């Protein structure tokens, strides 16, 4: 195994004295962890450091691996332009990682670089490492918008690439935890911030990568984190292998959680096939949900599964409740996989003969024609859960006072543009937020006059 050791390290720019100008004294635990990690890395004398960062260019379905012979950067964005960095890239290892990822069905490589400069997800840890260790080359890997299991698989590819080339490698998973730990935090306060940080640090300290991989998308979003997928990529490097885990530090004095942890590889252990265990648990949960589906969600499932497997949508089945056969209404169908949105398409007003036909059409569209996602493949079908929203007829309102973000959905119209937002969405707590998001969806300027309509939803989930 050529992964010598791996570290989860935060990247607060103020940890660097030239940026902090004394504020760094407020994170002494983090500074001590940085130095401890740097000393260990120096003793290992790695040939290459692989950095996984959330702050380089990021694509929805592609892992960007920085191309070329090297890169430079500084901390000018944080008021310290004199603090500069320069590194040589390990192009051979980068190419091997990309090739193995592509062979595993993950799109990865050096396409689409928008800014070659080193980002602070790399430079902040590098500042501490360079005080103790020099002479290494680097690979810079960006997070993607893909699900956590894809990041885990990327970690597997990194480990295989290092082993195949015999490259002594240390991986740095760069990332902060919640940015919502206190009212003065960068994104305000959320109770979920501390819950998320506790769950992550407990998993890290125990080397419990299954618990880490199983954290819900909703919790992560509410916590406003940036390091989770870096951590999951690190976990993939130790797939089917015992690991010696050590939580070096955790603190959050500025409303942001900073965790540092170290991981050393142990003996092979087939019982630690984390991805298989995770997929099995997800499949069991999906089957439990399927067993509890009402006729609305069951029809949505039938519609997409039949279409993916046969190439054409099903006919309206017999035995549906009368309200699905004889009433007409706008309908939205949402798909989720492992807690993440996988597609959502709907109609504001009915365009088919009945609610049942509306569900069939929109379920197929959500799975195969939502431009934000690749079409659902047959292998994904068992893991999908379905939500069906039946909309009441829209009614006009004269102003924001007639809205309620939890009870009513909103339709915003201006000059032929129309944007809709469903009610009671996670993270949308006020009518002002609701209307602003609907405006953005429709491409309506912030101050343009608009027509407002509201509607109610009967939700099947």
CSV table of C-alpha atoms in Angstrom, one decimal:
chain,number,residue,atom,x,y,z
A,1,UNK,CA,0.0,0.0,0.0
A,2,UNK,CA,1.5,3.3,-1.1
A,3,UNK,CA,-0.8,5.6,0.9
A,4,UNK,CA,1.6,6.2,3.8
A,5,UNK,CA,-0.8,8.2,5.8
A,6,UNK,CA,-3.7,10.5,5.3
A,7,UNK,CA,-4.9,13.7,7.2
A,8,UNK,CA,-8.1,15.7,7.4
A,9,UNK,CA,-7.0,19.3,7.8
A,10,UNK,CA,-9.0,22.5,8.0
A,11,UNK,CA,-8.1,25.6,5.9
A,12,UNK,CA,-8.8,28.8,7.9
A,13,UNK,CA,-6.6,31.5,6.3
A,14,UNK,CA,-6.3,33.3,9.6
A,15,UNK,CA,-4.3,30.3,10.9
A,16,UNK,CA,-1.4,31.8,8.8
A,17,UNK,CA,0.2,34.6,10.9
A,18,UNK,CA,0.5,37.0,8.0
A,19,UNK,CA,-3.3,36.8,7.6
A,20,UNK,CA,-4.4,36.2,11.2
A,21,UNK,CA,-2.3,39.0,12.6
A,22,UNK,CA,-2.9,37.7,16.1
A,23,UNK,CA,-6.3,36.2,15.6
A,24,UNK,CA,-4.6,32.8,15.0
A,25,UNK,CA,-4.0,32.7,18.8
A,26,UNK,CA,-7.7,31.9,19.1
A,27,UNK,CA,-7.3,28.5,17.5
A,28,UNK,CA,-4.3,27.0,19.4
A,29,UNK,CA,-5.6,23.5,19.2
A,30,UNK,CA,-5.8,23.7,15.4
A,31,UNK,CA,-2.3,25.2,15.2
A,32,UNK,CA,-0.9,22.4,17.3
A,33,UNK,CA,-2.6,19.8,15.1
A,34,UNK,CA,-1.2,21.4,12.0
A,35,UNK,CA,2.3,21.3,13.4
A,36,UNK,CA,1.9,17.7,14.6
A,37,UNK,CA,0.7,16.6,11.1
A,38,UNK,CA,3.6,18.5,9.4
A,39,UNK,CA,6.1,16.7,11.7
A,40,UNK,CA,4.7,13.3,10.9
A,41,UNK,CA,4.6,14.1,7.2
A,42,UNK,CA,8.3,15.2,7.2
A,43,UNK,CA,9.2,11.9,9.0
A,44,UNK,CA,7.4,9.9,6.3
A,45,UNK,CA,9.3,11.8,3.5
A,46,UNK,CA,6.5,11.3,0.9
A,47,UNK,CA,7.2,11.6,-2.8
A,48,UNK,CA,3.8,13.1,-3.4
A,49,UNK,CA,1.0,14.9,-1.5
A,50,UNK,CA,-2.5,14.5,-2.9
A,51,UNK,CA,-4.7,17.4,-1.9
A,52,UNK,CA,-8.5,17.1,-2.1
A,53,UNK,CA,-10.0,20.6,-2.0
A,54,UNK,CA,-13.5,22.1,-2.1
A,55,UNK,CA,-12.2,25.5,-3.3
A,56,UNK,CA,-10.8,24.8,-6.7
A,57,UNK,CA,-13.0,24.6,-9.8
A,58,UNK,CA,-15.8,22.2,-9.2
A,59,UNK,CA,-18.2,20.5,-11.6
A,60,UNK,CA,-21.4,18.6,-11.1
A,61,UNK,CA,-20.4,15.3,-12.6
A,62,UNK,CA,-16.6,15.6,-13.1
A,63,UNK,CA,-13.6,15.3,-10.8
A,64,UNK,CA,-11.2,18.0,-11.8
A,65,UNK,CA,-7.5,17.1,-11.4
A,66,UNK,CA,-5.3,20.1,-12.0
A,67,UNK,CA,-3.2,19.7,-15.1
A,68,UNK,CA,0.3,20.8,-16.1
A,69,UNK,CA,3.7,20.8,-14.6
A,70,UNK,CA,2.9,22.8,-11.5
A,71,UNK,CA,1.2,25.8,-10.1
A,72,UNK,CA,1.7,28.8,-7.8
A,73,UNK,CA,-0.5,30.8,-5.5
A,74,UNK,CA,-0.6,33.3,-2.7
A,75,UNK,CA,-2.9,34.6,0.1
A,76,UNK,CA,-3.6,38.0,-1.5
A,77,UNK,CA,-7.3,37.4,-1.3
A,78,UNK,CA,-6.9,37.4,2.4
A,79,UNK,CA,-4.6,40.4,2.7
A,80,UNK,CA,-1.2,38.7,2.5
A,81,UNK,CA,0.0,38.8,-1.1
A,82,UNK,CA,3.6,38.4,0.2
A,83,UNK,CA,2.8,34.8,1.4
A,84,UNK,CA,3.4,32.8,-1.7
A,85,UNK,CA,3.5,29.2,-2.7
A,86,UNK,CA,4.8,27.2,-5.6
A,87,UNK,CA,4.7,23.4,-6.3
A,88,UNK,CA,5.5,20.9,-8.9
A,89,UNK,CA,2.7,18.6,-9.9
A,90,UNK,CA,3.1,14.8,-10.1
A,91,UNK,CA,1.6,14.6,-13.6
A,92,UNK,CA,2.2,10.8,-13.8
A,93,UNK,CA,0.2,10.1,-10.7
A,94,UNK,CA,-2.5,12.6,-11.7
A,95,UNK,CA,-2.9,10.8,-15.0
A,96,UNK,CA,-3.1,7.4,-13.4
A,97,UNK,CA,-5.8,8.5,-11.0
A,98,UNK,CA,-7.8,10.0,-13.9
A,99,UNK,CA,-7.4,6.8,-15.9
A,100,UNK,CA,-8.5,4.5,-13.1
A,101,UNK,CA,-11.4,6.8,-12.3
A,102,UNK,CA,-12.6,6.7,-15.9
A,103,UNK,CA,-12.3,2.9,-15.9
A,104,UNK,CA,-14.5,2.8,-12.9
A,105,UNK,CA,-17.2,4.9,-14.5
A,106,UNK,CA,-16.2,8.3,-12.9
A,107,UNK,CA,-15.4,11.2,-15.2
A,108,UNK,CA,-12.1,12.8,-14.1
A,109,UNK,CA,-9.2,14.6,-15.6
A,110,UNK,CA,-7.7,18.0,-16.3
A,111,UNK,CA,-10.3,19.6,-18.5
A,112,UNK,CA,-12.0,22.9,-17.7
A,113,UNK,CA,-9.4,24.6,-15.6
A,114,UNK,CA,-10.5,28.2,-15.0
A,115,UNK,CA,-7.8,29.4,-12.7
A,116,UNK,CA,-4.5,27.6,-12.3
A,117,UNK,CA,-3.6,29.4,-9.1
A,118,UNK,CA,-3.4,27.3,-5.9
A,119,UNK,CA,-6.5,27.8,-3.8
A,120,UNK,CA,-6.6,28.2,0.0
A,121,UNK,CA,-7.8,24.7,0.5
A,122,UNK,CA,-4.3,23.8,-0.6
A,123,UNK,CA,-2.2,26.7,0.5
A,124,UNK,CA,-3.2,26.9,4.1
A,125,UNK,CA,-2.3,23.3,5.0
A,126,UNK,CA,0.8,23.7,2.7
A,127,UNK,CA,2.0,26.7,4.7
A,128,UNK,CA,2.4,24.5,7.8
A,129,UNK,CA,3.6,21.4,5.9
A,130,UNK,CA,6.3,23.4,4.2
A,131,UNK,CA,7.8,24.5,7.5
A,132,UNK,CA,8.7,20.9,8.2
A,133,UNK,CA,8.8,19.1,4.8
A,134,UNK,CA,10.0,20.0,1.3
A,135,UNK,CA,10.9,18.2,-1.8
A,136,UNK,CA,7.5,16.6,-2.5
A,137,UNK,CA,5.3,17.0,-5.6
A,138,UNK,CA,1.6,17.4,-5.5
A,139,UNK,CA,-1.7,16.4,-7.1
A,140,UNK,CA,-4.6,18.7,-6.7
A,141,UNK,CA,-8.1,17.1,-6.9
A,142,UNK,CA,-11.3,19.0,-6.7
A,143,UNK,CA,-14.5,17.8,-5.1
A,144,UNK,CA,-17.5,17.4,-7.4
A,145,UNK,CA,-21.3,17.6,-7.2
A,146,UNK,CA,-21.5,13.8,-7.4
A,147,UNK,CA,-22.9,11.8,-4.5
A,148,UNK,CA,-20.6,10.9,-1.6
A,149,UNK,CA,-20.2,7.3,-2.8
A,150,UNK,CA,-18.6,8.6,-6.0
A,151,UNK,CA,-16.1,10.5,-3.8
A,152,UNK,CA,-15.4,7.3,-1.9
A,153,UNK,CA,-14.8,5.5,-5.2
A,154,UNK,CA,-12.4,8.3,-6.2
A,155,UNK,CA,-10.5,7.6,-3.0
A,156,UNK,CA,-10.2,4.0,-4.0
A,157,UNK,CA,-8.7,5.1,-7.3
A,158,UNK,CA,-6.2,7.4,-5.6
A,159,UNK,CA,-5.0,4.5,-3.5
A,160,UNK,CA,-4.8,2.1,-6.4
A,161,UNK,CA,-2.9,4.6,-8.5
A,162,UNK,CA,-0.3,5.3,-5.8
A,163,UNK,CA,0.2,1.5,-5.3
A,164,UNK,CA,0.4,0.8,-9.0
A,165,UNK,CA,3.1,3.4,-9.5
A,166,UNK,CA,4.8,2.6,-6.2
A,167,UNK,CA,4.5,6.2,-5.2
A,168,UNK,CA,4.9,7.0,-1.5
A,169,UNK,CA,1.9,9.2,-1.0
A,170,UNK,CA,0.2,11.2,1.7
A,171,UNK,CA,-3.3,12.4,1.2
A,172,UNK,CA,-4.6,15.7,2.6
A,173,UNK,CA,-8.4,16.0,2.8
A,174,UNK,CA,-8.8,19.7,3.1
A,175,UNK,CA,-12.1,21.1,4.5
A,176,UNK,CA,-13.9,22.8,7.3
A,177,UNK,CA,-16.9,21.4,9.1
A,178,UNK,CA,-20.1,23.5,9.9
A,179,UNK,CA,-20.1,27.2,9.1
A,180,UNK,CA,-23.2,27.7,11.4
A,181,UNK,CA,-22.0,27.1,14.9
A,182,UNK,CA,-22.9,30.5,16.3
A,183,UNK,CA,-24.9,33.6,15.5
A,184,UNK,CA,-21.8,35.4,14.3
A,185,UNK,CA,-20.8,32.5,12.0
A,186,UNK,CA,-20.3,33.2,8.3
A,187,UNK,CA,-23.8,31.8,7.4
A,188,UNK,CA,-25.6,32.5,10.7
A,189,UNK,CA,-26.6,29.9,13.3
A,190,UNK,CA,-28.2,26.5,12.9
A,191,UNK,CA,-28.7,23.8,15.5
A,192,UNK,CA,-27.7,21.2,12.9
A,193,UNK,CA,-24.2,22.7,12.8
A,194,UNK,CA,-23.1,21.2,16.1
A,195,UNK,CA,-25.0,18.0,15.4
A,196,UNK,CA,-23.1,17.5,12.2
A,197,UNK,CA,-19.7,18.3,13.7
A,198,UNK,CA,-20.3,15.9,16.6
A,199,UNK,CA,-21.3,13.1,14.2
A,200,UNK,CA,-18.3,13.7,11.9
A,201,UNK,CA,-15.7,13.9,14.7
A,202,UNK,CA,-17.0,10.8,16.4
A,203,UNK,CA,-16.8,8.9,13.1
A,204,UNK,CA,-13.3,10.2,12.4
A,205,UNK,CA,-12.0,9.4,15.9
A,206,UNK,CA,-13.3,5.8,15.6
A,207,UNK,CA,-12.3,5.3,11.9
A,208,UNK,CA,-16.0,4.6,11.4
A,209,UNK,CA,-16.2,5.4,7.7
A,210,UNK,CA,-19.6,3.7,7.3
A,211,UNK,CA,-21.2,6.2,9.7
A,212,UNK,CA,-19.4,9.0,7.9
A,213,UNK,CA,-20.7,7.9,4.5
A,214,UNK,CA,-24.2,7.5,5.9
A,215,UNK,CA,-24.7,11.1,7.1
A,216,UNK,CA,-27.8,12.6,5.6
A,217,UNK,CA,-27.7,15.1,2.8
A,218,UNK,CA,-30.2,17.3,4.7
A,219,UNK,CA,-28.0,17.5,7.8
A,220,UNK,CA,-25.0,18.4,5.7
A,221,UNK,CA,-26.8,21.1,3.9
A,222,UNK,CA,-28.2,22.6,7.0
A,223,UNK,CA,-24.8,22.6,8.7
A,224,UNK,CA,-23.2,24.5,5.7
A,225,UNK,CA,-20.1,22.4,5.6
A,226,UNK,CA,-17.4,22.3,2.9
A,227,UNK,CA,-15.1,19.4,4.0
A,228,UNK,CA,-17.4,16.4,4.0
A,229,UNK,CA,-16.7,15.0,0.5
A,230,UNK,CA,-12.9,15.5,1.1
A,231,UNK,CA,-13.3,13.3,4.2
A,232,UNK,CA,-15.2,10.7,2.2
A,233,UNK,CA,-12.5,10.6,-0.5
A,234,UNK,CA,-10.0,10.0,2.2
A,235,UNK,CA,-12.1,7.1,3.6
A,236,UNK,CA,-12.0,5.5,0.1
A,237,UNK,CA,-8.2,5.3,0.3
A,238,UNK,CA,-8.5,2.8,3.1
A,239,UNK,CA,-11.2,0.6,1.6
A,240,UNK,CA,-11.2,-3.0,2.9
A,241,UNK,CA,-8.3,-2.1,5.2
A,242,UNK,CA,-8.0,-1.6,8.9
A,243,UNK,CA,-7.1,1.9,9.9
A,244,UNK,CA,-5.5,3.6,12.9
A,245,UNK,CA,-7.4,6.8,13.4
A,246,UNK,CA,-6.6,9.7,15.6
A,247,UNK,CA,-8.6,12.9,16.1
A,248,UNK,CA,-5.9,15.5,16.5
A,249,UNK,CA,-8.1,18.4,17.4
A,250,UNK,CA,-11.5,20.0,17.1
A,251,UNK,CA,-12.7,23.6,17.9
A,252,UNK,CA,-15.0,26.2,16.5
A,253,UNK,CA,-14.3,29.6,18.2
A,254,UNK,CA,-15.3,31.6,15.1
A,255,UNK,CA,-18.5,29.8,14.3
A,256,UNK,CA,-16.7,27.4,11.9
A,257,UNK,CA,-15.8,23.9,12.9
A,258,UNK,CA,-12.1,23.0,12.5
A,259,UNK,CA,-11.2,19.3,12.8
A,260,UNK,CA,-7.9,17.7,12.2
A,261,UNK,CA,-7.4,13.9,12.1
A,262,UNK,CA,-4.7,11.4,11.1
A,263,UNK,CA,-5.1,8.0,9.6
A,264,UNK,CA,-2.5,5.3,9.2
A,265,UNK,CA,-3.2,2.1,7.1
A,266,UNK,CA,-3.4,-1.3,8.8
A,267,UNK,CA,-3.8,-4.8,7.5
A,268,UNK,CA,-6.3,-5.7,4.8
A,269,UNK,CA,-9.7,-6.5,6.2
A,270,UNK,CA,-12.5,-7.6,3.8
A,271,UNK,CA,-15.1,-6.9,6.5
A,272,UNK,CA,-14.4,-3.1,6.0
A,273,UNK,CA,-15.9,-3.1,2.5
A,274,UNK,CA,-17.6,0.2,3.5
A,275,UNK,CA,-19.2,0.9,0.1
A,276,UNK,CA,-20.8,-2.5,-0.1
A,277,UNK,CA,-22.2,-2.1,3.5
A,278,UNK,CA,-23.4,1.4,2.6
A,279,UNK,CA,-25.2,0.3,-0.6
A,280,UNK,CA,-26.8,-2.7,1.3
A,281,UNK,CA,-28.1,-0.4,4.0
A,282,UNK,CA,-29.4,2.1,1.4
A,283,UNK,CA,-31.1,-0.7,-0.5
A,284,UNK,CA,-32.8,-2.0,2.6
A,285,UNK,CA,-34.0,1.5,3.4
A,286,UNK,CA,-35.3,2.0,-0.1
A,287,UNK,CA,-37.2,-1.3,0.1
A,288,UNK,CA,-38.7,-0.3,3.4
A,289,UNK,CA,-39.9,3.0,1.8
A,290,UNK,CA,-41.3,1.1,-1.2
A,291,UNK,CA,-43.3,-1.2,1.1
A,292,UNK,CA,-45.0,1.9,2.6
A,293,UNK,CA,-45.8,3.7,-0.7
A,294,UNK,CA,-49.3,4.9,-1.3
A,295,UNK,CA,-50.9,4.7,-4.7
A,296,UNK,CA,-49.5,8.0,-5.8
A,297,UNK,CA,-45.9,7.2,-5.1
A,298,UNK,CA,-46.3,3.6,-6.3
A,299,UNK,CA,-47.6,4.9,-9.7
A,300,UNK,CA,-44.6,7.2,-10.0
A,301,UNK,CA,-42.2,4.3,-9.3
A,302,UNK,CA,-44.0,2.0,-11.7
A,303,UNK,CA,-43.9,4.7,-14.4
A,304,UNK,CA,-40.2,5.3,-14.3
A,305,UNK,CA,-39.2,1.7,-13.8
A,306,UNK,CA,-41.4,0.5,-16.7
A,307,UNK,CA,-40.0,3.3,-19.0
A,308,UNK,CA,-36.4,2.7,-18.2
A,309,UNK,CA,-36.7,-1.1,-18.7
A,310,UNK,CA,-39.0,-1.1,-21.8
A,311,UNK,CA,-38.3,2.2,-23.4
A,312,UNK,CA,-41.9,3.4,-23.3
A,313,UNK,CA,-44.2,4.6,-20.5
A,314,UNK,CA,-46.9,2.4,-19.1
A,315,UNK,CA,-50.6,2.7,-19.7
A,316,UNK,CA,-52.8,4.0,-16.8
A,317,UNK,CA,-53.2,0.9,-14.6
A,318,UNK,CA,-56.4,-0.5,-13.4
A,319,UNK,CA,-57.4,-0.2,-9.7
A,320,UNK,CA,-56.3,3.4,-9.1
A,321,UNK,CA,-58.3,5.4,-6.6
A,322,UNK,CA,-61.1,7.4,-8.1
A,323,UNK,CA,-59.4,10.8,-7.4
A,324,UNK,CA,-56.4,9.7,-9.5
A,325,UNK,CA,-58.7,8.7,-12.5
A,326,UNK,CA,-61.3,11.4,-12.5
A,327,UNK,CA,-59.7,14.6,-11.2
A,328,UNK,CA,-57.2,16.9,-13.0
A,329,UNK,CA,-54.4,18.9,-11.3
A,330,UNK,CA,-50.9,20.1,-11.7
A,331,UNK,CA,-48.5,17.6,-10.3
A,332,UNK,CA,-44.8,17.5,-9.3
A,333,UNK,CA,-42.7,14.3,-9.0
A,334,UNK,CA,-39.4,14.3,-7.2
A,335,UNK,CA,-36.8,11.5,-7.1
A,336,UNK,CA,-34.2,11.1,-4.4
A,337,UNK,CA,-31.3,8.7,-4.2
A,338,UNK,CA,-29.3,8.3,-0.9
A,339,UNK,CA,-31.1,11.4,0.3
A,340,UNK,CA,-30.0,13.6,-2.6
A,341,UNK,CA,-32.3,15.0,-5.2
A,342,UNK,CA,-32.1,12.9,-8.4
A,343,UNK,CA,-34.7,14.7,-10.5
A,344,UNK,CA,-37.8,16.9,-10.2
A,345,UNK,CA,-40.3,17.8,-12.9
A,346,UNK,CA,-43.9,19.1,-12.6
A,347,UNK,CA,-46.8,20.9,-14.2
A,348,UNK,CA,-48.3,24.1,-12.7
A,349,UNK,CA,-51.7,23.3,-14.3
A,350,UNK,CA,-52.9,19.9,-15.6
A,351,UNK,CA,-51.9,19.0,-19.2
A,352,UNK,CA,-53.3,15.4,-19.2
A,353,UNK,CA,-56.7,13.8,-18.7
A,354,UNK,CA,-56.3,13.0,-15.0
A,355,UNK,CA,-53.9,13.0,-12.0
A,356,UNK,CA,-52.8,9.5,-12.7
A,357,UNK,CA,-51.7,10.3,-16.3
A,358,UNK,CA,-50.0,13.5,-14.9
A,359,UNK,CA,-48.0,11.4,-12.5
A,360,UNK,CA,-46.9,9.0,-15.2
A,361,UNK,CA,-45.7,11.8,-17.5
A,362,UNK,CA,-43.9,13.8,-14.8
A,363,UNK,CA,-42.3,10.7,-13.1
A,364,UNK,CA,-40.8,9.8,-16.5
A,365,UNK,CA,-39.7,13.3,-17.1
A,366,UNK,CA,-38.1,13.7,-13.7
A,367,UNK,CA,-36.1,10.5,-14.2
A,368,UNK,CA,-35.1,11.0,-17.8
A,369,UNK,CA,-35.5,14.6,-18.9
A,370,UNK,CA,-34.4,16.8,-15.9
A,371,UNK,CA,-31.6,18.8,-17.6
A,372,UNK,CA,-29.8,19.1,-14.2
A,373,UNK,CA,-29.1,15.4,-14.1
A,374,UNK,CA,-28.0,12.5,-16.2
A,375,UNK,CA,-30.9,10.1,-17.1
A,376,UNK,CA,-31.6,7.5,-14.4
A,377,UNK,CA,-30.1,4.1,-15.2
A,378,UNK,CA,-31.6,0.7,-14.5
A,379,UNK,CA,-29.0,0.0,-11.8
A,380,UNK,CA,-30.2,3.1,-9.8
A,381,UNK,CA,-33.9,2.2,-9.8
A,382,UNK,CA,-33.9,0.1,-6.5
A,383,UNK,CA,-32.4,3.0,-4.6
A,384,UNK,CA,-34.8,5.7,-5.6
A,385,UNK,CA,-37.5,7.1,-3.4
A,386,UNK,CA,-40.4,9.2,-4.8
A,387,UNK,CA,-42.4,12.2,-3.7
A,388,UNK,CA,-45.6,13.3,-5.4
A,389,UNK,CA,-47.1,16.8,-4.9
A,390,UNK,CA,-50.7,17.5,-6.1
A,391,UNK,CA,-51.2,21.2,-6.6
A,392,UNK,CA,-54.5,23.1,-6.0
A,393,UNK,CA,-55.6,25.7,-8.6
A,394,UNK,CA,-53.5,28.9,-8.3
A,395,UNK,CA,-55.1,32.0,-6.8
A,396,UNK,CA,-53.8,35.6,-7.1
A,397,UNK,CA,-52.6,37.4,-4.0
A,398,UNK,CA,-51.9,41.2,-3.7
A,399,UNK,CA,-48.7,41.0,-1.7
A,400,UNK,CA,-46.4,39.1,0.5
A,401,UNK,CA,-48.9,39.2,3.4
A,402,UNK,CA,-51.0,36.7,1.5
A,403,UNK,CA,-48.2,34.1,1.4
A,404,UNK,CA,-47.0,31.6,3.9
A,405,UNK,CA,-43.8,29.7,2.9
A,406,UNK,CA,-44.8,26.7,4.9
A,407,UNK,CA,-48.4,26.4,3.8
A,408,UNK,CA,-48.5,27.9,0.3
A,409,UNK,CA,-46.4,27.4,-2.8
A,410,UNK,CA,-45.8,30.6,-4.9
A,411,UNK,CA,-45.9,31.4,-8.6
A,412,UNK,CA,-44.1,34.6,-9.7
A,413,UNK,CA,-44.9,36.0,-13.2
A,414,UNK,CA,-43.6,39.0,-15.2
A,415,UNK,CA,-43.3,39.7,-18.9
A,416,UNK,CA,-44.0,36.1,-20.0
A,417,UNK,CA,-41.6,34.6,-17.4
A,418,UNK,CA,-43.0,32.4,-14.7
A,419,UNK,CA,-41.2,30.8,-11.7
A,420,UNK,CA,-42.7,28.4,-9.2
A,421,UNK,CA,-41.5,27.2,-5.8
A,422,UNK,CA,-43.2,24.5,-3.7
A,423,UNK,CA,-44.1,25.1,0.0
A,424,UNK,CA,-42.4,23.8,3.1
A,425,UNK,CA,-39.0,23.3,1.6
A,426,UNK,CA,-35.9,22.8,3.7
A,427,UNK,CA,-34.0,26.0,4.2
A,428,UNK,CA,-36.8,28.2,2.9
A,429,UNK,CA,-38.3,29.8,6.0
A,430,UNK,CA,-39.7,33.1,4.9
A,431,UNK,CA,-41.9,34.3,2.1
A,432,UNK,CA,-39.1,36.8,1.1
A,433,UNK,CA,-36.8,33.9,0.5
A,434,UNK,CA,-39.5,31.9,-1.3
A,435,UNK,CA,-40.3,34.7,-3.7
A,436,UNK,CA,-36.6,35.6,-4.3
A,437,UNK,CA,-35.9,31.9,-5.3
A,438,UNK,CA,-38.9,31.8,-7.6
A,439,UNK,CA,-37.7,35.1,-9.2
A,440,UNK,CA,-34.3,33.6,-9.8
A,441,UNK,CA,-35.7,30.4,-11.3
A,442,UNK,CA,-37.7,32.5,-13.8
A,443,UNK,CA,-34.9,34.9,-14.5
A,444,UNK,CA,-36.9,37.9,-13.2
A,445,UNK,CA,-34.8,40.8,-11.9
A,446,UNK,CA,-35.0,41.4,-8.2
A,447,UNK,CA,-36.8,44.7,-8.3
A,448,UNK,CA,-39.1,44.1,-11.3
A,449,UNK,CA,-42.8,44.2,-10.5
A,450,UNK,CA,-44.4,40.8,-10.5
A,451,UNK,CA,-47.7,39.1,-10.3
A,452,UNK,CA,-48.0,36.7,-7.3
A,453,UNK,CA,-50.1,33.6,-7.1
A,454,UNK,CA,-50.3,31.0,-4.4
A,455,UNK,CA,-51.4,27.4,-4.3
A,456,UNK,CA,-51.7,24.6,-1.8
A,457,UNK,CA,-50.1,21.2,-2.1
A,458,UNK,CA,-51.2,17.7,-1.0
A,459,UNK,CA,-47.9,15.9,-0.5
A,460,UNK,CA,-47.3,12.2,-0.8
A,461,UNK,CA,-43.9,11.3,0.7
